PDB file of C-alpha atoms and ligand atoms in Angstrom:
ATOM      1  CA  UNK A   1       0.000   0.000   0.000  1.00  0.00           C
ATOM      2  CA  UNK A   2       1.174   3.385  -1.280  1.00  0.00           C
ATOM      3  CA  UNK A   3       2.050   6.366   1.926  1.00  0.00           C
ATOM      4  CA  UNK A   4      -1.075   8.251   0.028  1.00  0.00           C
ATOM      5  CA  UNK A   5      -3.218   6.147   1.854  1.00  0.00           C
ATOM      6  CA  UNK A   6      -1.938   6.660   4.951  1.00  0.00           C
ATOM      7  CA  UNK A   7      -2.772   9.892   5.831  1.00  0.00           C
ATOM      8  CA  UNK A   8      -0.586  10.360   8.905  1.00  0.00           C
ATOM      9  CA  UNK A   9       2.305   8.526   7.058  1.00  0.00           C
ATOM     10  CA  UNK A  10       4.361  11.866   6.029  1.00  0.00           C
ATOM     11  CA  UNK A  11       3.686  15.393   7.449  1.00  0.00           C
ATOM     12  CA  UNK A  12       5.684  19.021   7.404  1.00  0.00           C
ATOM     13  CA  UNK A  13       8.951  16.962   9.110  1.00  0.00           C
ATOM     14  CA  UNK A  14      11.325  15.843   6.054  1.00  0.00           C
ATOM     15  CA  UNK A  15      11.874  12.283   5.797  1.00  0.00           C
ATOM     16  CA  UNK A  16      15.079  11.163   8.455  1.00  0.00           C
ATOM     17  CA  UNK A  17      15.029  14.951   9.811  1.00  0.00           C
ATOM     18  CA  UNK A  18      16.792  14.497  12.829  1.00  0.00           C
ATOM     19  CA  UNK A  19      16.297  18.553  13.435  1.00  0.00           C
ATOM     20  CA  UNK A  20      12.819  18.988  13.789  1.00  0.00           C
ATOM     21  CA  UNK A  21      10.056  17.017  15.963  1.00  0.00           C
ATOM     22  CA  UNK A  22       6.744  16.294  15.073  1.00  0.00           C
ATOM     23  CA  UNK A  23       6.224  16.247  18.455  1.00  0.00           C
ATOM     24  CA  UNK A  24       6.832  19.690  18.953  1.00  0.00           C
ATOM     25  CA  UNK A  25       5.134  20.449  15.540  1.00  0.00           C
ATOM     26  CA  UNK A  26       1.839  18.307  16.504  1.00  0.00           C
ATOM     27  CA  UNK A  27       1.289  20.525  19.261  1.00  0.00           C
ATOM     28  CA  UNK A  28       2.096  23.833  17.696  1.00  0.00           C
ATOM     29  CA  UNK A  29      -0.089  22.829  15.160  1.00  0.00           C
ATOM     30  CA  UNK A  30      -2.869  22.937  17.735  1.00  0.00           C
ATOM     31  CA  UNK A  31      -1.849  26.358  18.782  1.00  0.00           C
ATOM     32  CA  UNK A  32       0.988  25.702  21.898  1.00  0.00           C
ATOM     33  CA  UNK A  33       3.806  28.803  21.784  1.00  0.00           C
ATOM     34  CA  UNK A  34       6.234  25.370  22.224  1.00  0.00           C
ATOM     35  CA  UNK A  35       9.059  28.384  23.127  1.00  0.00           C
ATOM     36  CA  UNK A  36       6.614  29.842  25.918  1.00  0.00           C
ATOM     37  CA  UNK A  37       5.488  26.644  27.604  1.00  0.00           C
ATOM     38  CA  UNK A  38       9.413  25.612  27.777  1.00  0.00           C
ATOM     39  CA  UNK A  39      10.005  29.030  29.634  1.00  0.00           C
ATOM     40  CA  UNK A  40       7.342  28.097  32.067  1.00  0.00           C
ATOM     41  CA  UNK A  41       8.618  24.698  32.572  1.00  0.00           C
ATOM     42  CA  UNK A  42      11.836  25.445  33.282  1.00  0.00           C
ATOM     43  CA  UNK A  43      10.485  28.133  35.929  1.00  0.00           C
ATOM     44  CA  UNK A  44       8.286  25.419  37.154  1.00  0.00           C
ATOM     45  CA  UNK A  45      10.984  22.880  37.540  1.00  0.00           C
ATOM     46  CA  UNK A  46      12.933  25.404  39.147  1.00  0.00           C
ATOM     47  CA  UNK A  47      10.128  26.500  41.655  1.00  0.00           C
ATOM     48  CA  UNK A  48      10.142  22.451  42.421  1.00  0.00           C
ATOM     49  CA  UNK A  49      13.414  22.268  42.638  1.00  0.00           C
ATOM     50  CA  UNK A  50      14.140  24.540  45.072  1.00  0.00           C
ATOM     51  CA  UNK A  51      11.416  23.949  47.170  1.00  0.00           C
ATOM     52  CA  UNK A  52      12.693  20.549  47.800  1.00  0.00           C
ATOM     53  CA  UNK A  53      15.671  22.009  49.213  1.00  0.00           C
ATOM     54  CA  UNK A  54      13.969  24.680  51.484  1.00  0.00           C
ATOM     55  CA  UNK A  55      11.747  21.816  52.809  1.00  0.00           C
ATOM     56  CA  UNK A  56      14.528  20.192  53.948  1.00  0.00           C
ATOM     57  CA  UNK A  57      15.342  22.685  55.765  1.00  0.00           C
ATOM     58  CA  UNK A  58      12.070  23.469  57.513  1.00  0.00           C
ATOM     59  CA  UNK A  59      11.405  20.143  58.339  1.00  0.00           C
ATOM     60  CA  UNK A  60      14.799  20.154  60.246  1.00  0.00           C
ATOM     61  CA  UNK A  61      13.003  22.681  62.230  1.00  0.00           C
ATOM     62  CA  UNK A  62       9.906  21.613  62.878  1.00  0.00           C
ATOM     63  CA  UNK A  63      12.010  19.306  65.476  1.00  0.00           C
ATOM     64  CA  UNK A  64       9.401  17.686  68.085  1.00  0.00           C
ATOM     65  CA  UNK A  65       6.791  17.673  65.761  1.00  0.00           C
ATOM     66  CA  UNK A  66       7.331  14.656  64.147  1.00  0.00           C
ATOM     67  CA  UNK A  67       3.526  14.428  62.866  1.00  0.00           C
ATOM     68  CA  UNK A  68       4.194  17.729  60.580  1.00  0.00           C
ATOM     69  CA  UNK A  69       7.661  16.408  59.804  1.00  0.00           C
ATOM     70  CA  UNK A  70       5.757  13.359  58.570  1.00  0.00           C
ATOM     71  CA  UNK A  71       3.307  15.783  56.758  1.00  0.00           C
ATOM     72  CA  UNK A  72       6.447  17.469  55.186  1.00  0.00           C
ATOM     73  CA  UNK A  73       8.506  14.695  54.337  1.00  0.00           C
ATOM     74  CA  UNK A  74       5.814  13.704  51.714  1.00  0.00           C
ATOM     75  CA  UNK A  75       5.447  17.113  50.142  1.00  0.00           C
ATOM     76  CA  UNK A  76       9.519  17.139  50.190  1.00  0.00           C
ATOM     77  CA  UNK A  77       9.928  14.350  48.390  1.00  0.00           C
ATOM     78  CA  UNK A  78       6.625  14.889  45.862  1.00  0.00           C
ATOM     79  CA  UNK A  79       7.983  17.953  44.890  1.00  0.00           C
ATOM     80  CA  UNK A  80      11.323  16.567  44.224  1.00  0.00           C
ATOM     81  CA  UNK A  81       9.558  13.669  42.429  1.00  0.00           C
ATOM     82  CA  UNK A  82       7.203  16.754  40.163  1.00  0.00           C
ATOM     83  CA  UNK A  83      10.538  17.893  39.089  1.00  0.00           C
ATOM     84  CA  UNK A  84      11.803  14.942  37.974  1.00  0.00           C
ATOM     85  CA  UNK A  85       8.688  14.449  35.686  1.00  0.00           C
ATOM     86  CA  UNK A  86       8.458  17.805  34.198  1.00  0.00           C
ATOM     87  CA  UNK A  87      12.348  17.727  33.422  1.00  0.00           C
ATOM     88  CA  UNK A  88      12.010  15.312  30.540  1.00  0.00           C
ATOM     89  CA  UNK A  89       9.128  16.679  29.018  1.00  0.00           C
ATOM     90  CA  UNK A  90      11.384  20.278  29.065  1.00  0.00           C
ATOM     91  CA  UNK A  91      14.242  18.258  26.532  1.00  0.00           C
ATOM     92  CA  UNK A  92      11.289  16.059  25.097  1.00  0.00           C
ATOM     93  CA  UNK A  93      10.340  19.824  23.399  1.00  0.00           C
ATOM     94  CA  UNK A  94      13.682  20.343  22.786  1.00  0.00           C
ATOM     95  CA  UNK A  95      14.393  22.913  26.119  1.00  0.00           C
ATOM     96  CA  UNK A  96      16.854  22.435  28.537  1.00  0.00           C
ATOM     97  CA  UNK A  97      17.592  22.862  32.369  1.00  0.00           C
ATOM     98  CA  UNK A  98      20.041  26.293  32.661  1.00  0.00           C
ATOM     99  CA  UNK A  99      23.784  25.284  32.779  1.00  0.00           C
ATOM    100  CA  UNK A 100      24.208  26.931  35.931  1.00  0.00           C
ATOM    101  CA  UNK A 101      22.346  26.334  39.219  1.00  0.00           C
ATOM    102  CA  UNK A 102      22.347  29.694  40.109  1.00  0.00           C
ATOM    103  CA  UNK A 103      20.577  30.778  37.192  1.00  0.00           C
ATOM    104  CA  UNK A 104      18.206  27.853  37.119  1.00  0.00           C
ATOM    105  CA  UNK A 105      17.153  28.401  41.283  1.00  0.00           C
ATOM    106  CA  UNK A 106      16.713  32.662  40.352  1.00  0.00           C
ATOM    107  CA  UNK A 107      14.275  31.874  37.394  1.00  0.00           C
ATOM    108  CA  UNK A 108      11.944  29.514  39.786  1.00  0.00           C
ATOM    109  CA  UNK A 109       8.552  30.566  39.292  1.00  0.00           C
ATOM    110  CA  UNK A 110       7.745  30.918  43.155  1.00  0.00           C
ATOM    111  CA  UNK A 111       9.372  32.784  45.859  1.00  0.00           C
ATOM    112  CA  UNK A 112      12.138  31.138  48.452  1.00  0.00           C
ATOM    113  CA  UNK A 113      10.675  29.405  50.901  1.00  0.00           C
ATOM    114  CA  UNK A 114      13.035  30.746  53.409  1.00  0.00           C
ATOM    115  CA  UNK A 115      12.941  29.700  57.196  1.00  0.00           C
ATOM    116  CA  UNK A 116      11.536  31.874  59.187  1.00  0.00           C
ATOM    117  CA  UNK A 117      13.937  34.119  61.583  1.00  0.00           C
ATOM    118  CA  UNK A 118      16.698  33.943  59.074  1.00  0.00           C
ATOM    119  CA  UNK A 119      16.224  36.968  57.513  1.00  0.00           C
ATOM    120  CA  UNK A 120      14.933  35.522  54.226  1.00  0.00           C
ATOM    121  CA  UNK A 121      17.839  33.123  54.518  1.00  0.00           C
ATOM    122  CA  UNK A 122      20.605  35.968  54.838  1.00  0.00           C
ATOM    123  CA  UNK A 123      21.410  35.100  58.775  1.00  0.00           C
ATOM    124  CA  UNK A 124      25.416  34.540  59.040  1.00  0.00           C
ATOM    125  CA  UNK A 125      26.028  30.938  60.148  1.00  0.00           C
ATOM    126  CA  UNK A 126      29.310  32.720  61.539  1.00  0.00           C
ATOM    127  CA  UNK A 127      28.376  29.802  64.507  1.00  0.00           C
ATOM    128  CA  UNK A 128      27.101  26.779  62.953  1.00  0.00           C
ATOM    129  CA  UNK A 129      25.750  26.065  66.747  1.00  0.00           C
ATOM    130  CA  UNK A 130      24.372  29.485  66.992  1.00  0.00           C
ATOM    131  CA  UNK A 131      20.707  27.955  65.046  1.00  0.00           C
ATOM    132  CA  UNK A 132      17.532  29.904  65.254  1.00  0.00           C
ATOM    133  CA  UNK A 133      15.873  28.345  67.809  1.00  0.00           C
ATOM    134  CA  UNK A 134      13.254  31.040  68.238  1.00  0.00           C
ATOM    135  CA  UNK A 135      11.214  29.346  65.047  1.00  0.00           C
ATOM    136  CA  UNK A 136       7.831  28.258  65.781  1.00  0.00           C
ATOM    137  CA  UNK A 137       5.723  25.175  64.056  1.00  0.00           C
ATOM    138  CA  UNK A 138       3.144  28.105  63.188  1.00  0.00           C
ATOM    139  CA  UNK A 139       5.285  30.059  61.026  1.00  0.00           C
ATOM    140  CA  UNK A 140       7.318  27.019  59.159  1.00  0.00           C
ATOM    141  CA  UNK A 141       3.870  25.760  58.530  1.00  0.00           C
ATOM    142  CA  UNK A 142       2.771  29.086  57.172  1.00  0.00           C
ATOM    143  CA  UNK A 143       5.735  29.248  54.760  1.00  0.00           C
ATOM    144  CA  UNK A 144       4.799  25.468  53.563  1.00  0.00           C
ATOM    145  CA  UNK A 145       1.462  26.730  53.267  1.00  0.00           C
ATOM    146  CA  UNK A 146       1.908  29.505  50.820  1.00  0.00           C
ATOM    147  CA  UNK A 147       4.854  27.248  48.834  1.00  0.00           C
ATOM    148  CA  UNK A 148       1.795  25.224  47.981  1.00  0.00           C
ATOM    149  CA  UNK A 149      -0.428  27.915  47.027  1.00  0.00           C
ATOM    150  CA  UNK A 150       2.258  29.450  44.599  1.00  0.00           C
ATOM    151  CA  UNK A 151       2.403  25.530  43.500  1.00  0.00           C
ATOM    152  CA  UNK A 152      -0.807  25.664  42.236  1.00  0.00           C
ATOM    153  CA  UNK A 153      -0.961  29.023  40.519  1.00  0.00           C
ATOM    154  CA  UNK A 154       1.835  27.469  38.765  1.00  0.00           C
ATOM    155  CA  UNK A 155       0.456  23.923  37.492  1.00  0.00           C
ATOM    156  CA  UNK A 156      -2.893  25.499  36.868  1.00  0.00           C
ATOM    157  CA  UNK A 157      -1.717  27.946  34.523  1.00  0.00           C
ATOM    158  CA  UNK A 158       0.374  24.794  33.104  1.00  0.00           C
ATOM    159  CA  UNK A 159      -3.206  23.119  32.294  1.00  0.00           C
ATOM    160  CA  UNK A 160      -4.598  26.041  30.724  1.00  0.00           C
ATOM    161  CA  UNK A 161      -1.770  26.405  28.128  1.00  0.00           C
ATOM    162  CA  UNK A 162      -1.929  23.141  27.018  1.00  0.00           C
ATOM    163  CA  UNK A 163      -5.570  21.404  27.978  1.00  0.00           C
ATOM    164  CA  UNK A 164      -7.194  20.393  24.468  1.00  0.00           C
ATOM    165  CA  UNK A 165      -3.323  20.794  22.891  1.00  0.00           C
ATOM    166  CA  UNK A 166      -0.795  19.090  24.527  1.00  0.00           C
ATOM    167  CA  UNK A 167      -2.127  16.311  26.118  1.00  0.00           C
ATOM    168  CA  UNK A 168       1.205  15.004  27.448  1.00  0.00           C
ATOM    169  CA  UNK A 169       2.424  18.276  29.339  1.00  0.00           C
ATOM    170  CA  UNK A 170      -1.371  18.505  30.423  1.00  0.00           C
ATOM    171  CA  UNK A 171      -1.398  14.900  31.996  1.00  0.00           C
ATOM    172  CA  UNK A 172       2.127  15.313  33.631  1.00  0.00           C
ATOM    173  CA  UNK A 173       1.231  18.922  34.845  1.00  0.00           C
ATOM    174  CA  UNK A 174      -2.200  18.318  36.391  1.00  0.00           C
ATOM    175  CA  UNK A 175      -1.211  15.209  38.250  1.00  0.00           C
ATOM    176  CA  UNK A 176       1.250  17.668  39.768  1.00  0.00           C
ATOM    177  CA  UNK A 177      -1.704  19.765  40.801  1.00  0.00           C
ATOM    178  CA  UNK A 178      -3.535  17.034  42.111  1.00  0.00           C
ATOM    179  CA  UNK A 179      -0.943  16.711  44.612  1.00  0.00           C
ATOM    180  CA  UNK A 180      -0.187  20.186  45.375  1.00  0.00           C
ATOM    181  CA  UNK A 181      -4.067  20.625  46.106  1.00  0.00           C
ATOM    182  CA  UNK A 182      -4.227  18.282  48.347  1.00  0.00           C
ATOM    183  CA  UNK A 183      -0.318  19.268  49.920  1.00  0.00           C
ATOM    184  CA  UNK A 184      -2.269  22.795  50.647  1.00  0.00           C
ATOM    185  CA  UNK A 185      -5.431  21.141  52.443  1.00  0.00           C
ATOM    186  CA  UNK A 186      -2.531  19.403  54.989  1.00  0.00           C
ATOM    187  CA  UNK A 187      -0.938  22.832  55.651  1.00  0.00           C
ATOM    188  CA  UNK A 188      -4.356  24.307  56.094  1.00  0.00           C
ATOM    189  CA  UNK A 189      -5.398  21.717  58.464  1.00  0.00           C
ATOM    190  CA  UNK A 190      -2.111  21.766  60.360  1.00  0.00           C
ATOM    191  CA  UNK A 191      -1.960  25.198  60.708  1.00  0.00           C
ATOM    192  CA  UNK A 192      -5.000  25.818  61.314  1.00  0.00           C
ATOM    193  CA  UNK A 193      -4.782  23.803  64.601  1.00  0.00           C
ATOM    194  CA  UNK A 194      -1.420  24.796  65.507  1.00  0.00           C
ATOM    195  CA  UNK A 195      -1.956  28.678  65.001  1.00  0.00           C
ATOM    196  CA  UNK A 196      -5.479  28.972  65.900  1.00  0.00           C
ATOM    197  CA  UNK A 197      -7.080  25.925  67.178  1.00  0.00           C
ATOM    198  CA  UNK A 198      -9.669  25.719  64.704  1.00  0.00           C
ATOM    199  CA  UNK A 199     -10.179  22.159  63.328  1.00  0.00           C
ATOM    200  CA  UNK A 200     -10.276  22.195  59.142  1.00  0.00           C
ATOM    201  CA  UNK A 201      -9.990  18.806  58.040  1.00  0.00           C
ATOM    202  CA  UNK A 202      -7.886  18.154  55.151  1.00  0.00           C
ATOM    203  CA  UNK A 203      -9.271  14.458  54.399  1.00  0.00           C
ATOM    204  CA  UNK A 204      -5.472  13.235  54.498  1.00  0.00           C
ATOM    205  CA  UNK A 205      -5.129   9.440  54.314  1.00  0.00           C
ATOM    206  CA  UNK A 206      -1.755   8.106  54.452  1.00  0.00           C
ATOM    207  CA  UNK A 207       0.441   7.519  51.408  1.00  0.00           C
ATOM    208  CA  UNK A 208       1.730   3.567  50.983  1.00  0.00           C
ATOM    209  CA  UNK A 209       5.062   5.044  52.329  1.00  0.00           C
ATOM    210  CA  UNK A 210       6.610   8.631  51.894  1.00  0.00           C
ATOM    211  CA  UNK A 211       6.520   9.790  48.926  1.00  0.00           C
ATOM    212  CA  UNK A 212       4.940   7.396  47.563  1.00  0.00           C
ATOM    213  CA  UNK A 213       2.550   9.727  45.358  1.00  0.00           C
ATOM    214  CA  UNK A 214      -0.922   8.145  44.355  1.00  0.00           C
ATOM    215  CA  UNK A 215      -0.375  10.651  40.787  1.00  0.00           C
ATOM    216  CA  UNK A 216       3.302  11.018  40.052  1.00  0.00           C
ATOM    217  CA  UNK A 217       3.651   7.463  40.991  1.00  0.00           C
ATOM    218  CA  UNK A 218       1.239   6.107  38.068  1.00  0.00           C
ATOM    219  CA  UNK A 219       3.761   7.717  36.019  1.00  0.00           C
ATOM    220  CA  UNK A 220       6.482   5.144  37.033  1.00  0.00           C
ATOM    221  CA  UNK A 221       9.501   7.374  37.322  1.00  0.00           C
ATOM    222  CA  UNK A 222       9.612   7.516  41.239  1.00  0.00           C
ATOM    223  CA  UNK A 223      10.162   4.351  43.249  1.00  0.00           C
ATOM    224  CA  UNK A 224      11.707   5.150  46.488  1.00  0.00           C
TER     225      UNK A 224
HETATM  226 ZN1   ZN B   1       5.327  20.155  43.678  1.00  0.00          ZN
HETATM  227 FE1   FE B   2       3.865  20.736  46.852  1.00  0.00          FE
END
């Protein structure tokens, strides 16, 4: 049978074109600025990214609180595990992470999730035993809180660039929202008892293990 009746046989792409993708031209065919939603992946990844490290550092100081530090230790490592899917989808449309982690953690797409009573991270650790010890659960929770929020400003914005054109980047980013919705309902219930004693149920269940992400882990590229 001749390629003229195969309709999806040939396309724009030359023949062996190693240069182009019809990947990429699939999708801008359906109206994605490919060059724009790369932009706002890399921000994305970066925003994920860096939030895994500053939740390393406030769980460290949530210390006693080992239910929040629980809490936080799954967010931790789902955010480290969003990055890791959005990253290949970044070179997939031919992108690419910056070549220098400075650049890459200045262009994240939310704020630093800096812990609290460090002046926005700037304290001197002139005395590495000298360690804020004023911090309260309240205000790491706070800052965990609004990481989420920005978190799903970001993935939501994600969907609407691509829903009904790139249904790859719209499956990987809104199974990242799914879990940063429900990462903002913990902090809300958490600090919500711990600040002001009102009870706002987040309908948490516990995950198989931490980080073991009902969403990103359908995907098959996290298995702690
Ligand atoms: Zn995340
Ligand atoms: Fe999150």
């Amino acid at each position: 049978m001749t390629t003229s009746n195969k309709p999806h046989a040939t396309g724009r792409v030359a023949h062996g074109d190693v240069t182009k993708r019809v990947g990429v031209e699939a999708i801008e065919a359906r109206g994605v600025k490919v060059d724009e939603l790369v932009e706002k992946l890399v921000d994305a990844a970066g925003a994920e990214f860096t939030t895994y490290y500053y939740y390393t550092l406030l769980r460290m100081y949530l210390a006693g609180h080992e239910d929040y530090k629980e809490i936080c230790e799954v967010a931790r490592l789902e955010d480290r595990a969003h990055f890791e899917l959005i990253t290949p989808r970044i070179f997939e449309l031919g992108g690419s992470l910056p070549f220098d982690i400075r650049t890459f953690a200045d262009r994240a797409g939310c704020p630093d999730a800096y812990l609290p009573q460090t002046s926005n991270g700037k304290r001197p650790m002139s005395n590495p035993f000298d360690l804020p010890n004023n911090v309260t659960a309240a205000q790491v929770l706070e800052v965990l809180l609004e990481a989420e929020r920005c978190a799903i400003r970001t993935w939501s914005e994600v969907c609407d660039l691509t829903f009904g054109k790139d249904p790859r980047t719209y499956d990987m980013a809104s199974r990242i929202l799914n879990e940063e919705v429900e990462h903002e309902a913990w902090f809300i219930e958490l600090l919500s008892k711990e600040r002001d004693n009102v009870i706002r149920p987040s309908g948490h269940f516990r995950r198989g293990a931490p980080g073991e992400a009902p969403y990103s882990k359908n995907a098959g590229f996290y298995n702690p």
